[in-house]
PDB file of C-alpha atoms in Angstrom:
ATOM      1  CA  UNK A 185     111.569 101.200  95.152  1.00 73.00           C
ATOM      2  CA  UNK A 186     113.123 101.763  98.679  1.00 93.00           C
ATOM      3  CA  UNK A 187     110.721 101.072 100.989  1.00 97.00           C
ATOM      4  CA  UNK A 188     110.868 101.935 104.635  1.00 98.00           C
ATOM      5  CA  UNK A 189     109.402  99.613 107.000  1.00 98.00           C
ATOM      6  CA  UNK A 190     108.982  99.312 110.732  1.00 98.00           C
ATOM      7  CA  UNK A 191     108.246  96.380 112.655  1.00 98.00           C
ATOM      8  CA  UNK A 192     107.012  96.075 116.537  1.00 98.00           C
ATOM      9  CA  UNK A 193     107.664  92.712 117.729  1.00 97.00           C
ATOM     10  CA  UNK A 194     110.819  92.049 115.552  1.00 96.00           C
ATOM     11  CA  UNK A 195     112.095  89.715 118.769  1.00 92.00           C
ATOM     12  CA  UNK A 196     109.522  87.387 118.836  1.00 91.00           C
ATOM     13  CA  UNK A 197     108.946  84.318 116.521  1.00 91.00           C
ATOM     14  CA  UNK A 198     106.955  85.775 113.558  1.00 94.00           C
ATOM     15  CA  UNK A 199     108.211  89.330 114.163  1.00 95.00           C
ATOM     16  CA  UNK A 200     111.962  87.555 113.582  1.00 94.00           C
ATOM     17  CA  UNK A 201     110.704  86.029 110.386  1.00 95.00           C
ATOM     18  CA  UNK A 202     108.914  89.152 108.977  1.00 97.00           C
ATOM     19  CA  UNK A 203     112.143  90.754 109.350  1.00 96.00           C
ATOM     20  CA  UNK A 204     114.318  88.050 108.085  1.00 95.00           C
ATOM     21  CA  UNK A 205     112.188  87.780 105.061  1.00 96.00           C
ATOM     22  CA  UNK A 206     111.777  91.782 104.459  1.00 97.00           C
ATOM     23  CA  UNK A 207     115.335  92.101 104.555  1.00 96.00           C
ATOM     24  CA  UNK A 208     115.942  89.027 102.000  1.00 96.00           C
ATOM     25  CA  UNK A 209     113.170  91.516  99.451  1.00 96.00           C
ATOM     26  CA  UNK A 210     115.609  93.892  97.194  1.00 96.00           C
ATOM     27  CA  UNK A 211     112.658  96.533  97.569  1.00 97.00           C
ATOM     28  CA  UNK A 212     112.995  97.451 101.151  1.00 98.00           C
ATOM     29  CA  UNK A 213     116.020  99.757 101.980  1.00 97.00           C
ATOM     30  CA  UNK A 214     115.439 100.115 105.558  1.00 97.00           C
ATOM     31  CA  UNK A 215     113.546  98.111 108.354  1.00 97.00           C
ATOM     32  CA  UNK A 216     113.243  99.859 111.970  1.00 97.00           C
ATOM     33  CA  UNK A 217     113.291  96.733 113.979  1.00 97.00           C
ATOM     34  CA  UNK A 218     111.511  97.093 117.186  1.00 97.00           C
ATOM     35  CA  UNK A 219     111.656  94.846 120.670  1.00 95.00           C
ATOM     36  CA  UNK A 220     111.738  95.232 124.591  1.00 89.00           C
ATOM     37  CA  UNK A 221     115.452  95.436 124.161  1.00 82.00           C
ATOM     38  CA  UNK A 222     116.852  96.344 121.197  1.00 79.00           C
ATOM     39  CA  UNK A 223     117.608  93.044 118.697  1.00 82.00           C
ATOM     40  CA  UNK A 224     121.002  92.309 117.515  1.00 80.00           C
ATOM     41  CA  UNK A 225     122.000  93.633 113.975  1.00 79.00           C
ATOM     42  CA  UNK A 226     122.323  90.889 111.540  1.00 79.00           C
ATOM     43  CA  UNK A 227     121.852  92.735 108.231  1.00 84.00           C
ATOM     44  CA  UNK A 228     122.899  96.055 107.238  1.00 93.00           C
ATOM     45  CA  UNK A 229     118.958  97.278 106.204  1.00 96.00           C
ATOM     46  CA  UNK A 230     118.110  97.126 109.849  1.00 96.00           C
ATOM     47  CA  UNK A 231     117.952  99.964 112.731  1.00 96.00           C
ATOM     48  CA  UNK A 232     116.816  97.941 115.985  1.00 96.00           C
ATOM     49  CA  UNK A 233     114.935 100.097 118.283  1.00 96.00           C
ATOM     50  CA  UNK A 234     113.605  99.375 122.161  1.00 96.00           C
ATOM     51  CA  UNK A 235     110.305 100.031 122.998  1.00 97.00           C
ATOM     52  CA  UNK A 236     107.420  98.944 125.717  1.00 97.00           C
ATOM     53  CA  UNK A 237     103.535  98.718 124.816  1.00 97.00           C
ATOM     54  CA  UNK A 238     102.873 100.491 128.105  1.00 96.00           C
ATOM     55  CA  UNK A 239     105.197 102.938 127.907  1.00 97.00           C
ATOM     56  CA  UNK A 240     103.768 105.419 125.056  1.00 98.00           C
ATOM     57  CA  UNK A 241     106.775 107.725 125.503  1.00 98.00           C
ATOM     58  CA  UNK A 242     108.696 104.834 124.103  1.00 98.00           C
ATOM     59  CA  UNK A 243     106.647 105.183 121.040  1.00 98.00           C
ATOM     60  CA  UNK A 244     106.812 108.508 120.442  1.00 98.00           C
ATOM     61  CA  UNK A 245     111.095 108.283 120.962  1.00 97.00           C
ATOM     62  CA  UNK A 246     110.925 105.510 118.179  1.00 97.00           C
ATOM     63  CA  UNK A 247     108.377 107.265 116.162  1.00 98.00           C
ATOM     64  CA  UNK A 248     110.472 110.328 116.361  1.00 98.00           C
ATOM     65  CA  UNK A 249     113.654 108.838 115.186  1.00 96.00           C
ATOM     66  CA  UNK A 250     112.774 107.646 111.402  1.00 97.00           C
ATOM     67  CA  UNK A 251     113.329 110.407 109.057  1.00 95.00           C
ATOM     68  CA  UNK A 252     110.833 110.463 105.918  1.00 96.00           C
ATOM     69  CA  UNK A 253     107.453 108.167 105.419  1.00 98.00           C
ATOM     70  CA  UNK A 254     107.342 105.063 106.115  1.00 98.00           C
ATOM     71  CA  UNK A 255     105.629 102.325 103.510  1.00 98.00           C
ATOM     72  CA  UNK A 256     104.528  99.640 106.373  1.00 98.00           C
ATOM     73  CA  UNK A 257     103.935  99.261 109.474  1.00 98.00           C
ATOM     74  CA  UNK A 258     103.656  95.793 111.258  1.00 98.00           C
ATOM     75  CA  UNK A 259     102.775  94.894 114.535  1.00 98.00           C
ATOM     76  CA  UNK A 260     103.429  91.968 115.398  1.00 97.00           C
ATOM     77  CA  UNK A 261     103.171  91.861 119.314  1.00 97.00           C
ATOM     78  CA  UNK A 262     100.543  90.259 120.934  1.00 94.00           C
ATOM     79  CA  UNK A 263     100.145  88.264 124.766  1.00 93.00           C
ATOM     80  CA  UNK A 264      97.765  85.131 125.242  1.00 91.00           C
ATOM     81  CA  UNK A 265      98.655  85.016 129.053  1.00 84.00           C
ATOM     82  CA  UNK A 266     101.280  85.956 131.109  1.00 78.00           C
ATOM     83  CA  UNK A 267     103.803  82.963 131.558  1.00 73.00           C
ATOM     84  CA  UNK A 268     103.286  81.848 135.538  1.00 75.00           C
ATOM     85  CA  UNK A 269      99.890  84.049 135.674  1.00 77.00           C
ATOM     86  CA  UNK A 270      96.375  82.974 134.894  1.00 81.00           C
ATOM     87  CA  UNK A 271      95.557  80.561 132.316  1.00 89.00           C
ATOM     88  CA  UNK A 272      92.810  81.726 129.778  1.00 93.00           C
ATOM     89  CA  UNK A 273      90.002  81.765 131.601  1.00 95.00           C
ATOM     90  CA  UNK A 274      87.421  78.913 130.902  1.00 93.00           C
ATOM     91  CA  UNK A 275      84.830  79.812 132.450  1.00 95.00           C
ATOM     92  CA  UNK A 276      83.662  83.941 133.832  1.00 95.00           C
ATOM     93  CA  UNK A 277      84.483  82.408 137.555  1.00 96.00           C
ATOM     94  CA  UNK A 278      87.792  82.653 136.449  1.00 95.00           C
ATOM     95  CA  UNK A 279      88.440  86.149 135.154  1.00 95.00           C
ATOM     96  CA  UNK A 280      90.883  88.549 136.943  1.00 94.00           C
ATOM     97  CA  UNK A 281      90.856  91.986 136.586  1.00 95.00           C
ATOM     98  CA  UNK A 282      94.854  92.543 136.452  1.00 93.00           C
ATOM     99  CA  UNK A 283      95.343  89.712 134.222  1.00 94.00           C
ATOM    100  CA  UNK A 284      92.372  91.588 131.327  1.00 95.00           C
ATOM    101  CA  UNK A 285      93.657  94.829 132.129  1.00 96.00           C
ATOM    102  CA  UNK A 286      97.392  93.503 130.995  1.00 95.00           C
ATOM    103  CA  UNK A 287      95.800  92.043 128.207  1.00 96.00           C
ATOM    104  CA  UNK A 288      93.835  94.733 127.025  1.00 97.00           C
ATOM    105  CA  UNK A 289      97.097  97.200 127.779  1.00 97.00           C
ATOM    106  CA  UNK A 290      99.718  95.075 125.560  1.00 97.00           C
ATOM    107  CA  UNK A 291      96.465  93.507 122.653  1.00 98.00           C
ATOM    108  CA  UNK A 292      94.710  96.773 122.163  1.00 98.00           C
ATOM    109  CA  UNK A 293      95.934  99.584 123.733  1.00 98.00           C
ATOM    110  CA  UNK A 294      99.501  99.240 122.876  1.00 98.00           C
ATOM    111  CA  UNK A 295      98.483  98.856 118.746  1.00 98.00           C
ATOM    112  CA  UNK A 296      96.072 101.995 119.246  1.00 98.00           C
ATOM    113  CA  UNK A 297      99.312 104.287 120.602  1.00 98.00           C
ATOM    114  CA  UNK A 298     101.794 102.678 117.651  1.00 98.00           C
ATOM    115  CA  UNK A 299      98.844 103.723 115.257  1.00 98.00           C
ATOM    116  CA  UNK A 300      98.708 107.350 116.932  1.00 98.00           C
ATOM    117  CA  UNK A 301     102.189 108.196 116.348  1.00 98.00           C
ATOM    118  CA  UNK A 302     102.950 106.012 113.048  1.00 98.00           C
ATOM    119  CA  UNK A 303      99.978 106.337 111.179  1.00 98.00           C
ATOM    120  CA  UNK A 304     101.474 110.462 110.424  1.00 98.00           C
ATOM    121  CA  UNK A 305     104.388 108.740 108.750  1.00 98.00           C
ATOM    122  CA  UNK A 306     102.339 106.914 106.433  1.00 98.00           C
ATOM    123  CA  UNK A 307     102.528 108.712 102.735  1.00 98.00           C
ATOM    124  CA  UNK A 308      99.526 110.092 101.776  1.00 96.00           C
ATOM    125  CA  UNK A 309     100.265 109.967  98.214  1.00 94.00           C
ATOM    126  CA  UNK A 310     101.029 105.868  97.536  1.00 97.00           C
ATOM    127  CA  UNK A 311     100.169 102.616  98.682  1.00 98.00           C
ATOM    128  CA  UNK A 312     100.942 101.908 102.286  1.00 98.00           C
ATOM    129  CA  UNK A 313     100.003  99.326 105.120  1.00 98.00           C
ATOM    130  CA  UNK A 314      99.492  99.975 108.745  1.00 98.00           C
ATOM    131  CA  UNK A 315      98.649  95.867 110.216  1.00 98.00           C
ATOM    132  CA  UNK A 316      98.576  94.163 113.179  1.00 98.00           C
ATOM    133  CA  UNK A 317      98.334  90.434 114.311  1.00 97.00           C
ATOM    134  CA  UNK A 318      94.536  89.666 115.686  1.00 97.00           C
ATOM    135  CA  UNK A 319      93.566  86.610 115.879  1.00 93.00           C
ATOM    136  CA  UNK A 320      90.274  84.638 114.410  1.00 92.00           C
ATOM    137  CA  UNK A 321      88.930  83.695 118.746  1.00 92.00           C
ATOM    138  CA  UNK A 322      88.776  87.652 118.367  1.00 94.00           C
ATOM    139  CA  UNK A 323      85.651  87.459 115.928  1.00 94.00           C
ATOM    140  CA  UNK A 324      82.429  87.889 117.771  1.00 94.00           C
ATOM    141  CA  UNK A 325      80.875  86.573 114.623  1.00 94.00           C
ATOM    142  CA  UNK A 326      82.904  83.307 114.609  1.00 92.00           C
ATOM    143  CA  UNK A 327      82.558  82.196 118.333  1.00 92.00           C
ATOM    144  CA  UNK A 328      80.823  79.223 119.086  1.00 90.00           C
ATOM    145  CA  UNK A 329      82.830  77.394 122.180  1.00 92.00           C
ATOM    146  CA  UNK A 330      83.139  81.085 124.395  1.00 94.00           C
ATOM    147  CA  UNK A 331      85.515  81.252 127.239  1.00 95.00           C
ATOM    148  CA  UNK A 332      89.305  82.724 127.227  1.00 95.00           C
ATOM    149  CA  UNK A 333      87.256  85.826 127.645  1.00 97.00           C
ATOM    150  CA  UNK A 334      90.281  88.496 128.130  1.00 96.00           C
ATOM    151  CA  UNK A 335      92.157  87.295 124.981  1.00 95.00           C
ATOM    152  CA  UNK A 336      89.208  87.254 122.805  1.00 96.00           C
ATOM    153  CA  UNK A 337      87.520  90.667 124.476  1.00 97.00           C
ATOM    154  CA  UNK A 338      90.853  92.097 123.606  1.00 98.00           C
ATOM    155  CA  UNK A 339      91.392  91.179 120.294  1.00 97.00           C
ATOM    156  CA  UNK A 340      87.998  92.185 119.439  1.00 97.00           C
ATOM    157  CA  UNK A 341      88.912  95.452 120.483  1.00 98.00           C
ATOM    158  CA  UNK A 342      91.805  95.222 118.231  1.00 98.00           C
ATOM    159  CA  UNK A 343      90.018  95.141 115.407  1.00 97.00           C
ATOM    160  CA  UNK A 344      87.202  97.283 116.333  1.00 98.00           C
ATOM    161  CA  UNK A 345      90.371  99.878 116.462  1.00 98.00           C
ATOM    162  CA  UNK A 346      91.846  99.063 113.236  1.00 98.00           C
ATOM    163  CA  UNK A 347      88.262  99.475 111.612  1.00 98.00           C
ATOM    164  CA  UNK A 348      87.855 102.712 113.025  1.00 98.00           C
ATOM    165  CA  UNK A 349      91.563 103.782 111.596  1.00 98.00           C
ATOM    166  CA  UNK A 350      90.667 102.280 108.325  1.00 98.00           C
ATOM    167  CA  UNK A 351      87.254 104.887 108.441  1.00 98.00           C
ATOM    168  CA  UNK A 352      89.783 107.525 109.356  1.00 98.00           C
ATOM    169  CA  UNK A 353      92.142 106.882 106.707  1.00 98.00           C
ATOM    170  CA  UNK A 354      89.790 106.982 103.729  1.00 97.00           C
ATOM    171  CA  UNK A 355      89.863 110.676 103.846  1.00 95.00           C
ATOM    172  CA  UNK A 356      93.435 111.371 104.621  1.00 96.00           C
ATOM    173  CA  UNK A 357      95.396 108.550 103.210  1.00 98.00           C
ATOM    174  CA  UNK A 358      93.134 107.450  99.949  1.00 97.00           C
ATOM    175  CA  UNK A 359      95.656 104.498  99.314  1.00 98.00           C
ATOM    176  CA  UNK A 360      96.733 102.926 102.032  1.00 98.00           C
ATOM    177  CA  UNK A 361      95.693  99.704 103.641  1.00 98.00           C
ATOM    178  CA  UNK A 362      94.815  98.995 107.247  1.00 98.00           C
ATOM    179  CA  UNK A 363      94.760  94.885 107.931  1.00 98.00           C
ATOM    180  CA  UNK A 364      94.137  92.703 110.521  1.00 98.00           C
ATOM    181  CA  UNK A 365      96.084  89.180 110.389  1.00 98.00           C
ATOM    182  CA  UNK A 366      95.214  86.108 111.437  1.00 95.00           C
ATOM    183  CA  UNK A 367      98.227  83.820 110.983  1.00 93.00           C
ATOM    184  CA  UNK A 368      97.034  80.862 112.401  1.00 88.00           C
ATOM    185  CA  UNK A 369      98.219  78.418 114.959  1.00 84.00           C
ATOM    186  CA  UNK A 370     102.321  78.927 115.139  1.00 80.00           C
ATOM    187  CA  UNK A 371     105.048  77.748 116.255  1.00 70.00           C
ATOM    188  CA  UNK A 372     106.154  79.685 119.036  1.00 65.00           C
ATOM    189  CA  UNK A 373     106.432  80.458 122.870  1.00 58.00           C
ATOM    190  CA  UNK A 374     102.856  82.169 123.321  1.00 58.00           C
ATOM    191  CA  UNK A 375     100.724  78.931 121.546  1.00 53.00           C
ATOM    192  CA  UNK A 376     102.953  75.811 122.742  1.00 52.00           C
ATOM    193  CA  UNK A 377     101.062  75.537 125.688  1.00 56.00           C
ATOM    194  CA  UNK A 378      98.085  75.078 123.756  1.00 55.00           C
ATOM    195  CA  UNK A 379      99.059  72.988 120.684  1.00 50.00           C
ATOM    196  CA  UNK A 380      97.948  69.545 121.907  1.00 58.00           C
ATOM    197  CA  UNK A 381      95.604  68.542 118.973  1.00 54.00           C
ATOM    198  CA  UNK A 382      96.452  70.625 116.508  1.00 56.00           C
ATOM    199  CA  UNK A 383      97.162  68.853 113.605  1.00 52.00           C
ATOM    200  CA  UNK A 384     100.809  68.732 111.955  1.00 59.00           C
ATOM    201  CA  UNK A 385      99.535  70.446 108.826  1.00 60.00           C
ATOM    202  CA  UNK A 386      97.852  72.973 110.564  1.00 66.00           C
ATOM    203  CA  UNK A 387     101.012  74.100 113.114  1.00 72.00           C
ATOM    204  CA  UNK A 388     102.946  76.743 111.292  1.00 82.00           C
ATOM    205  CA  UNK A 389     106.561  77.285 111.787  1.00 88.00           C
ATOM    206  CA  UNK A 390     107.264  81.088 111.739  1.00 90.00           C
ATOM    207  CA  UNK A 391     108.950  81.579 108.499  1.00 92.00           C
ATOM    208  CA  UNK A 392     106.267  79.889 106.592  1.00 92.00           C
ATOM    209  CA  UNK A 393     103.668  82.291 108.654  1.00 93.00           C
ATOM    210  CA  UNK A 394     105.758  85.339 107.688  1.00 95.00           C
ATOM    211  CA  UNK A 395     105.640  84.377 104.378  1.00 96.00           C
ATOM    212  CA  UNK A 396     101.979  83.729 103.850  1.00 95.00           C
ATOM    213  CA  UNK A 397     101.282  86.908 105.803  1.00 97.00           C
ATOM    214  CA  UNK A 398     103.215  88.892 103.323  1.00 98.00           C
ATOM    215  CA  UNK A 399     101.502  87.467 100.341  1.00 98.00           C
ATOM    216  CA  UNK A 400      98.244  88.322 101.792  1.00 98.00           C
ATOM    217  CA  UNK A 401      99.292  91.919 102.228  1.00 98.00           C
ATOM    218  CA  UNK A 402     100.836  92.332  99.119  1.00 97.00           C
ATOM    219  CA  UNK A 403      97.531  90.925  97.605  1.00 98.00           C
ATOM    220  CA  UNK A 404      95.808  93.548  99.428  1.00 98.00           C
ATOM    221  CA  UNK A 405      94.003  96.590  98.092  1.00 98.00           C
ATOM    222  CA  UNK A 406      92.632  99.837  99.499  1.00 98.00           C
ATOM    223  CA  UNK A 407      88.852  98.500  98.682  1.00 98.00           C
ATOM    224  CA  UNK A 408      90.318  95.746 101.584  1.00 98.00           C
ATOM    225  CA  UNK A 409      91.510  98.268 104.373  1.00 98.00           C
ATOM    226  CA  UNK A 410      89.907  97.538 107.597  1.00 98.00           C
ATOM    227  CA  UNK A 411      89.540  93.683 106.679  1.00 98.00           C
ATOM    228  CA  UNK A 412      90.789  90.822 109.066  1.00 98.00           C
ATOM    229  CA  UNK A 413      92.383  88.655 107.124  1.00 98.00           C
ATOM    230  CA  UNK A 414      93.263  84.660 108.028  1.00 96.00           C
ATOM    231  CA  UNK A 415      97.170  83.098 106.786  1.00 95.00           C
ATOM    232  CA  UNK A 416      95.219  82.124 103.914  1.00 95.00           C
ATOM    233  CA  UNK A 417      94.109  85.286 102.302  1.00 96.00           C
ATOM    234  CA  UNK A 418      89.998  84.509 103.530  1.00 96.00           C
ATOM    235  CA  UNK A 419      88.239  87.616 104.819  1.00 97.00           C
ATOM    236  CA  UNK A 420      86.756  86.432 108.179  1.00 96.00           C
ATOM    237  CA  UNK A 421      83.747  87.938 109.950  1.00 94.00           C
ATOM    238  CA  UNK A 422      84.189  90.382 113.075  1.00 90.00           C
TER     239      UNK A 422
END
């Protein structure tokens, strides 16, 4: 099988590792690898591509470019805070408009245009996935301590969006699979200011994220679409 996939956030740490391990799997031919600049080419199954989550013109140019269907699409982009701007907010007192419009731009809005122009490339005859990193502070269900109130408004959105596309997909696109991932705490840029007290066994490096991510998407089923999903394979509330 030569499966096409696309990837937005192939710069960053679990982005990287998604593609490193995609690559590595004998069934993908091709993997549109997407970043603010376009990544290096270290494998011949990948065509790097430049995009920006604000910029939905950029989506449509890299939409436009792949020729055929494409099997997955992951999205794997995602802002906490902005590096020198507000912390997440601990308390209302705290919230700035810019700052939880930037999030909700780059968390929600960003996803919801890559779904607009991908989701047509999606075959509506076989299996495919259209998933995006959420996180589980994004459950309204789950939240017991509160604050960081742009992140978790904005993730909530996030997968209020990807239920709605899984609703829209039942009629169009009878097998394919719409996911949100939660791939716990990892190691990278956007959680290291925040890993104090997270145990050893519970800090991910981003290959072993990527790969549980995969096996909880290849475990997935259309009876599944519109799920969010932990590292773990558990089905967590919204």
């Amino acid at each position: 099988m030569d499966r096409q996939i696309v990837i937005f956030g192939a710069s960053g740490g679990i982005g990287g590792a998604l593609v490193a391990r995609l690559a590595a799997d004998p069934s993908v031919a091709r993997i549109h690898a997407g970043g603010r600049r376009p990544i290096p080419v270290s494998h011949d199954k990948l065509v790097p591509f430049a995009f920006d989550l604000q910029d939905e013109a950029s989506i449509v140019r890299a939409a436009s470019a792949i020729e055929g269907t494409v099997d997955m699409v992951l999205v794997a982009t995602g802002m906490l805070h902005r590096s020198g701007g507000p912390a997440p907010e601990k308390a209302l007192r705290a919230v700035d408009s810019a700052a939880m419009a930037e999030l909700f731009a780059v968390n929600a809005i960003g996803p919801a245009l890559i779904a607009k122009h991908f989701v047509p490339l999606l075959p509506r005859d076989r299996r495919s996935i259209f998933a995006a990193l959420s996180a589980r502070v994004g459950s309204i269900a789950d939240n017991r301590l509160g604050g960081w109130h742009s992140y978790r408004a904005s993730k909530a959105a996030l997968n209020m969006l990807l239920v709605n596309l899984a609703i829209e997909l039942r009629r169009t696109h009878p097998e394919a699979i719409v996911a949100a991932l939660h791939p716990g705490t990892v190691d990278t840029g956007l959680s290291a200011p925040f890993q104090r007290g997270v145990s050893p066994e519970k800090l991910f490096g981003s290959d072993k994220s990527a790969a549980y991510l995969l096996d909880v998407l290849n475990s997935l089923a259309p009876a599944d679409s519109g799920g969010l999903f932990a590292w773990n394979g558990a089905r967590l509330p919204y």
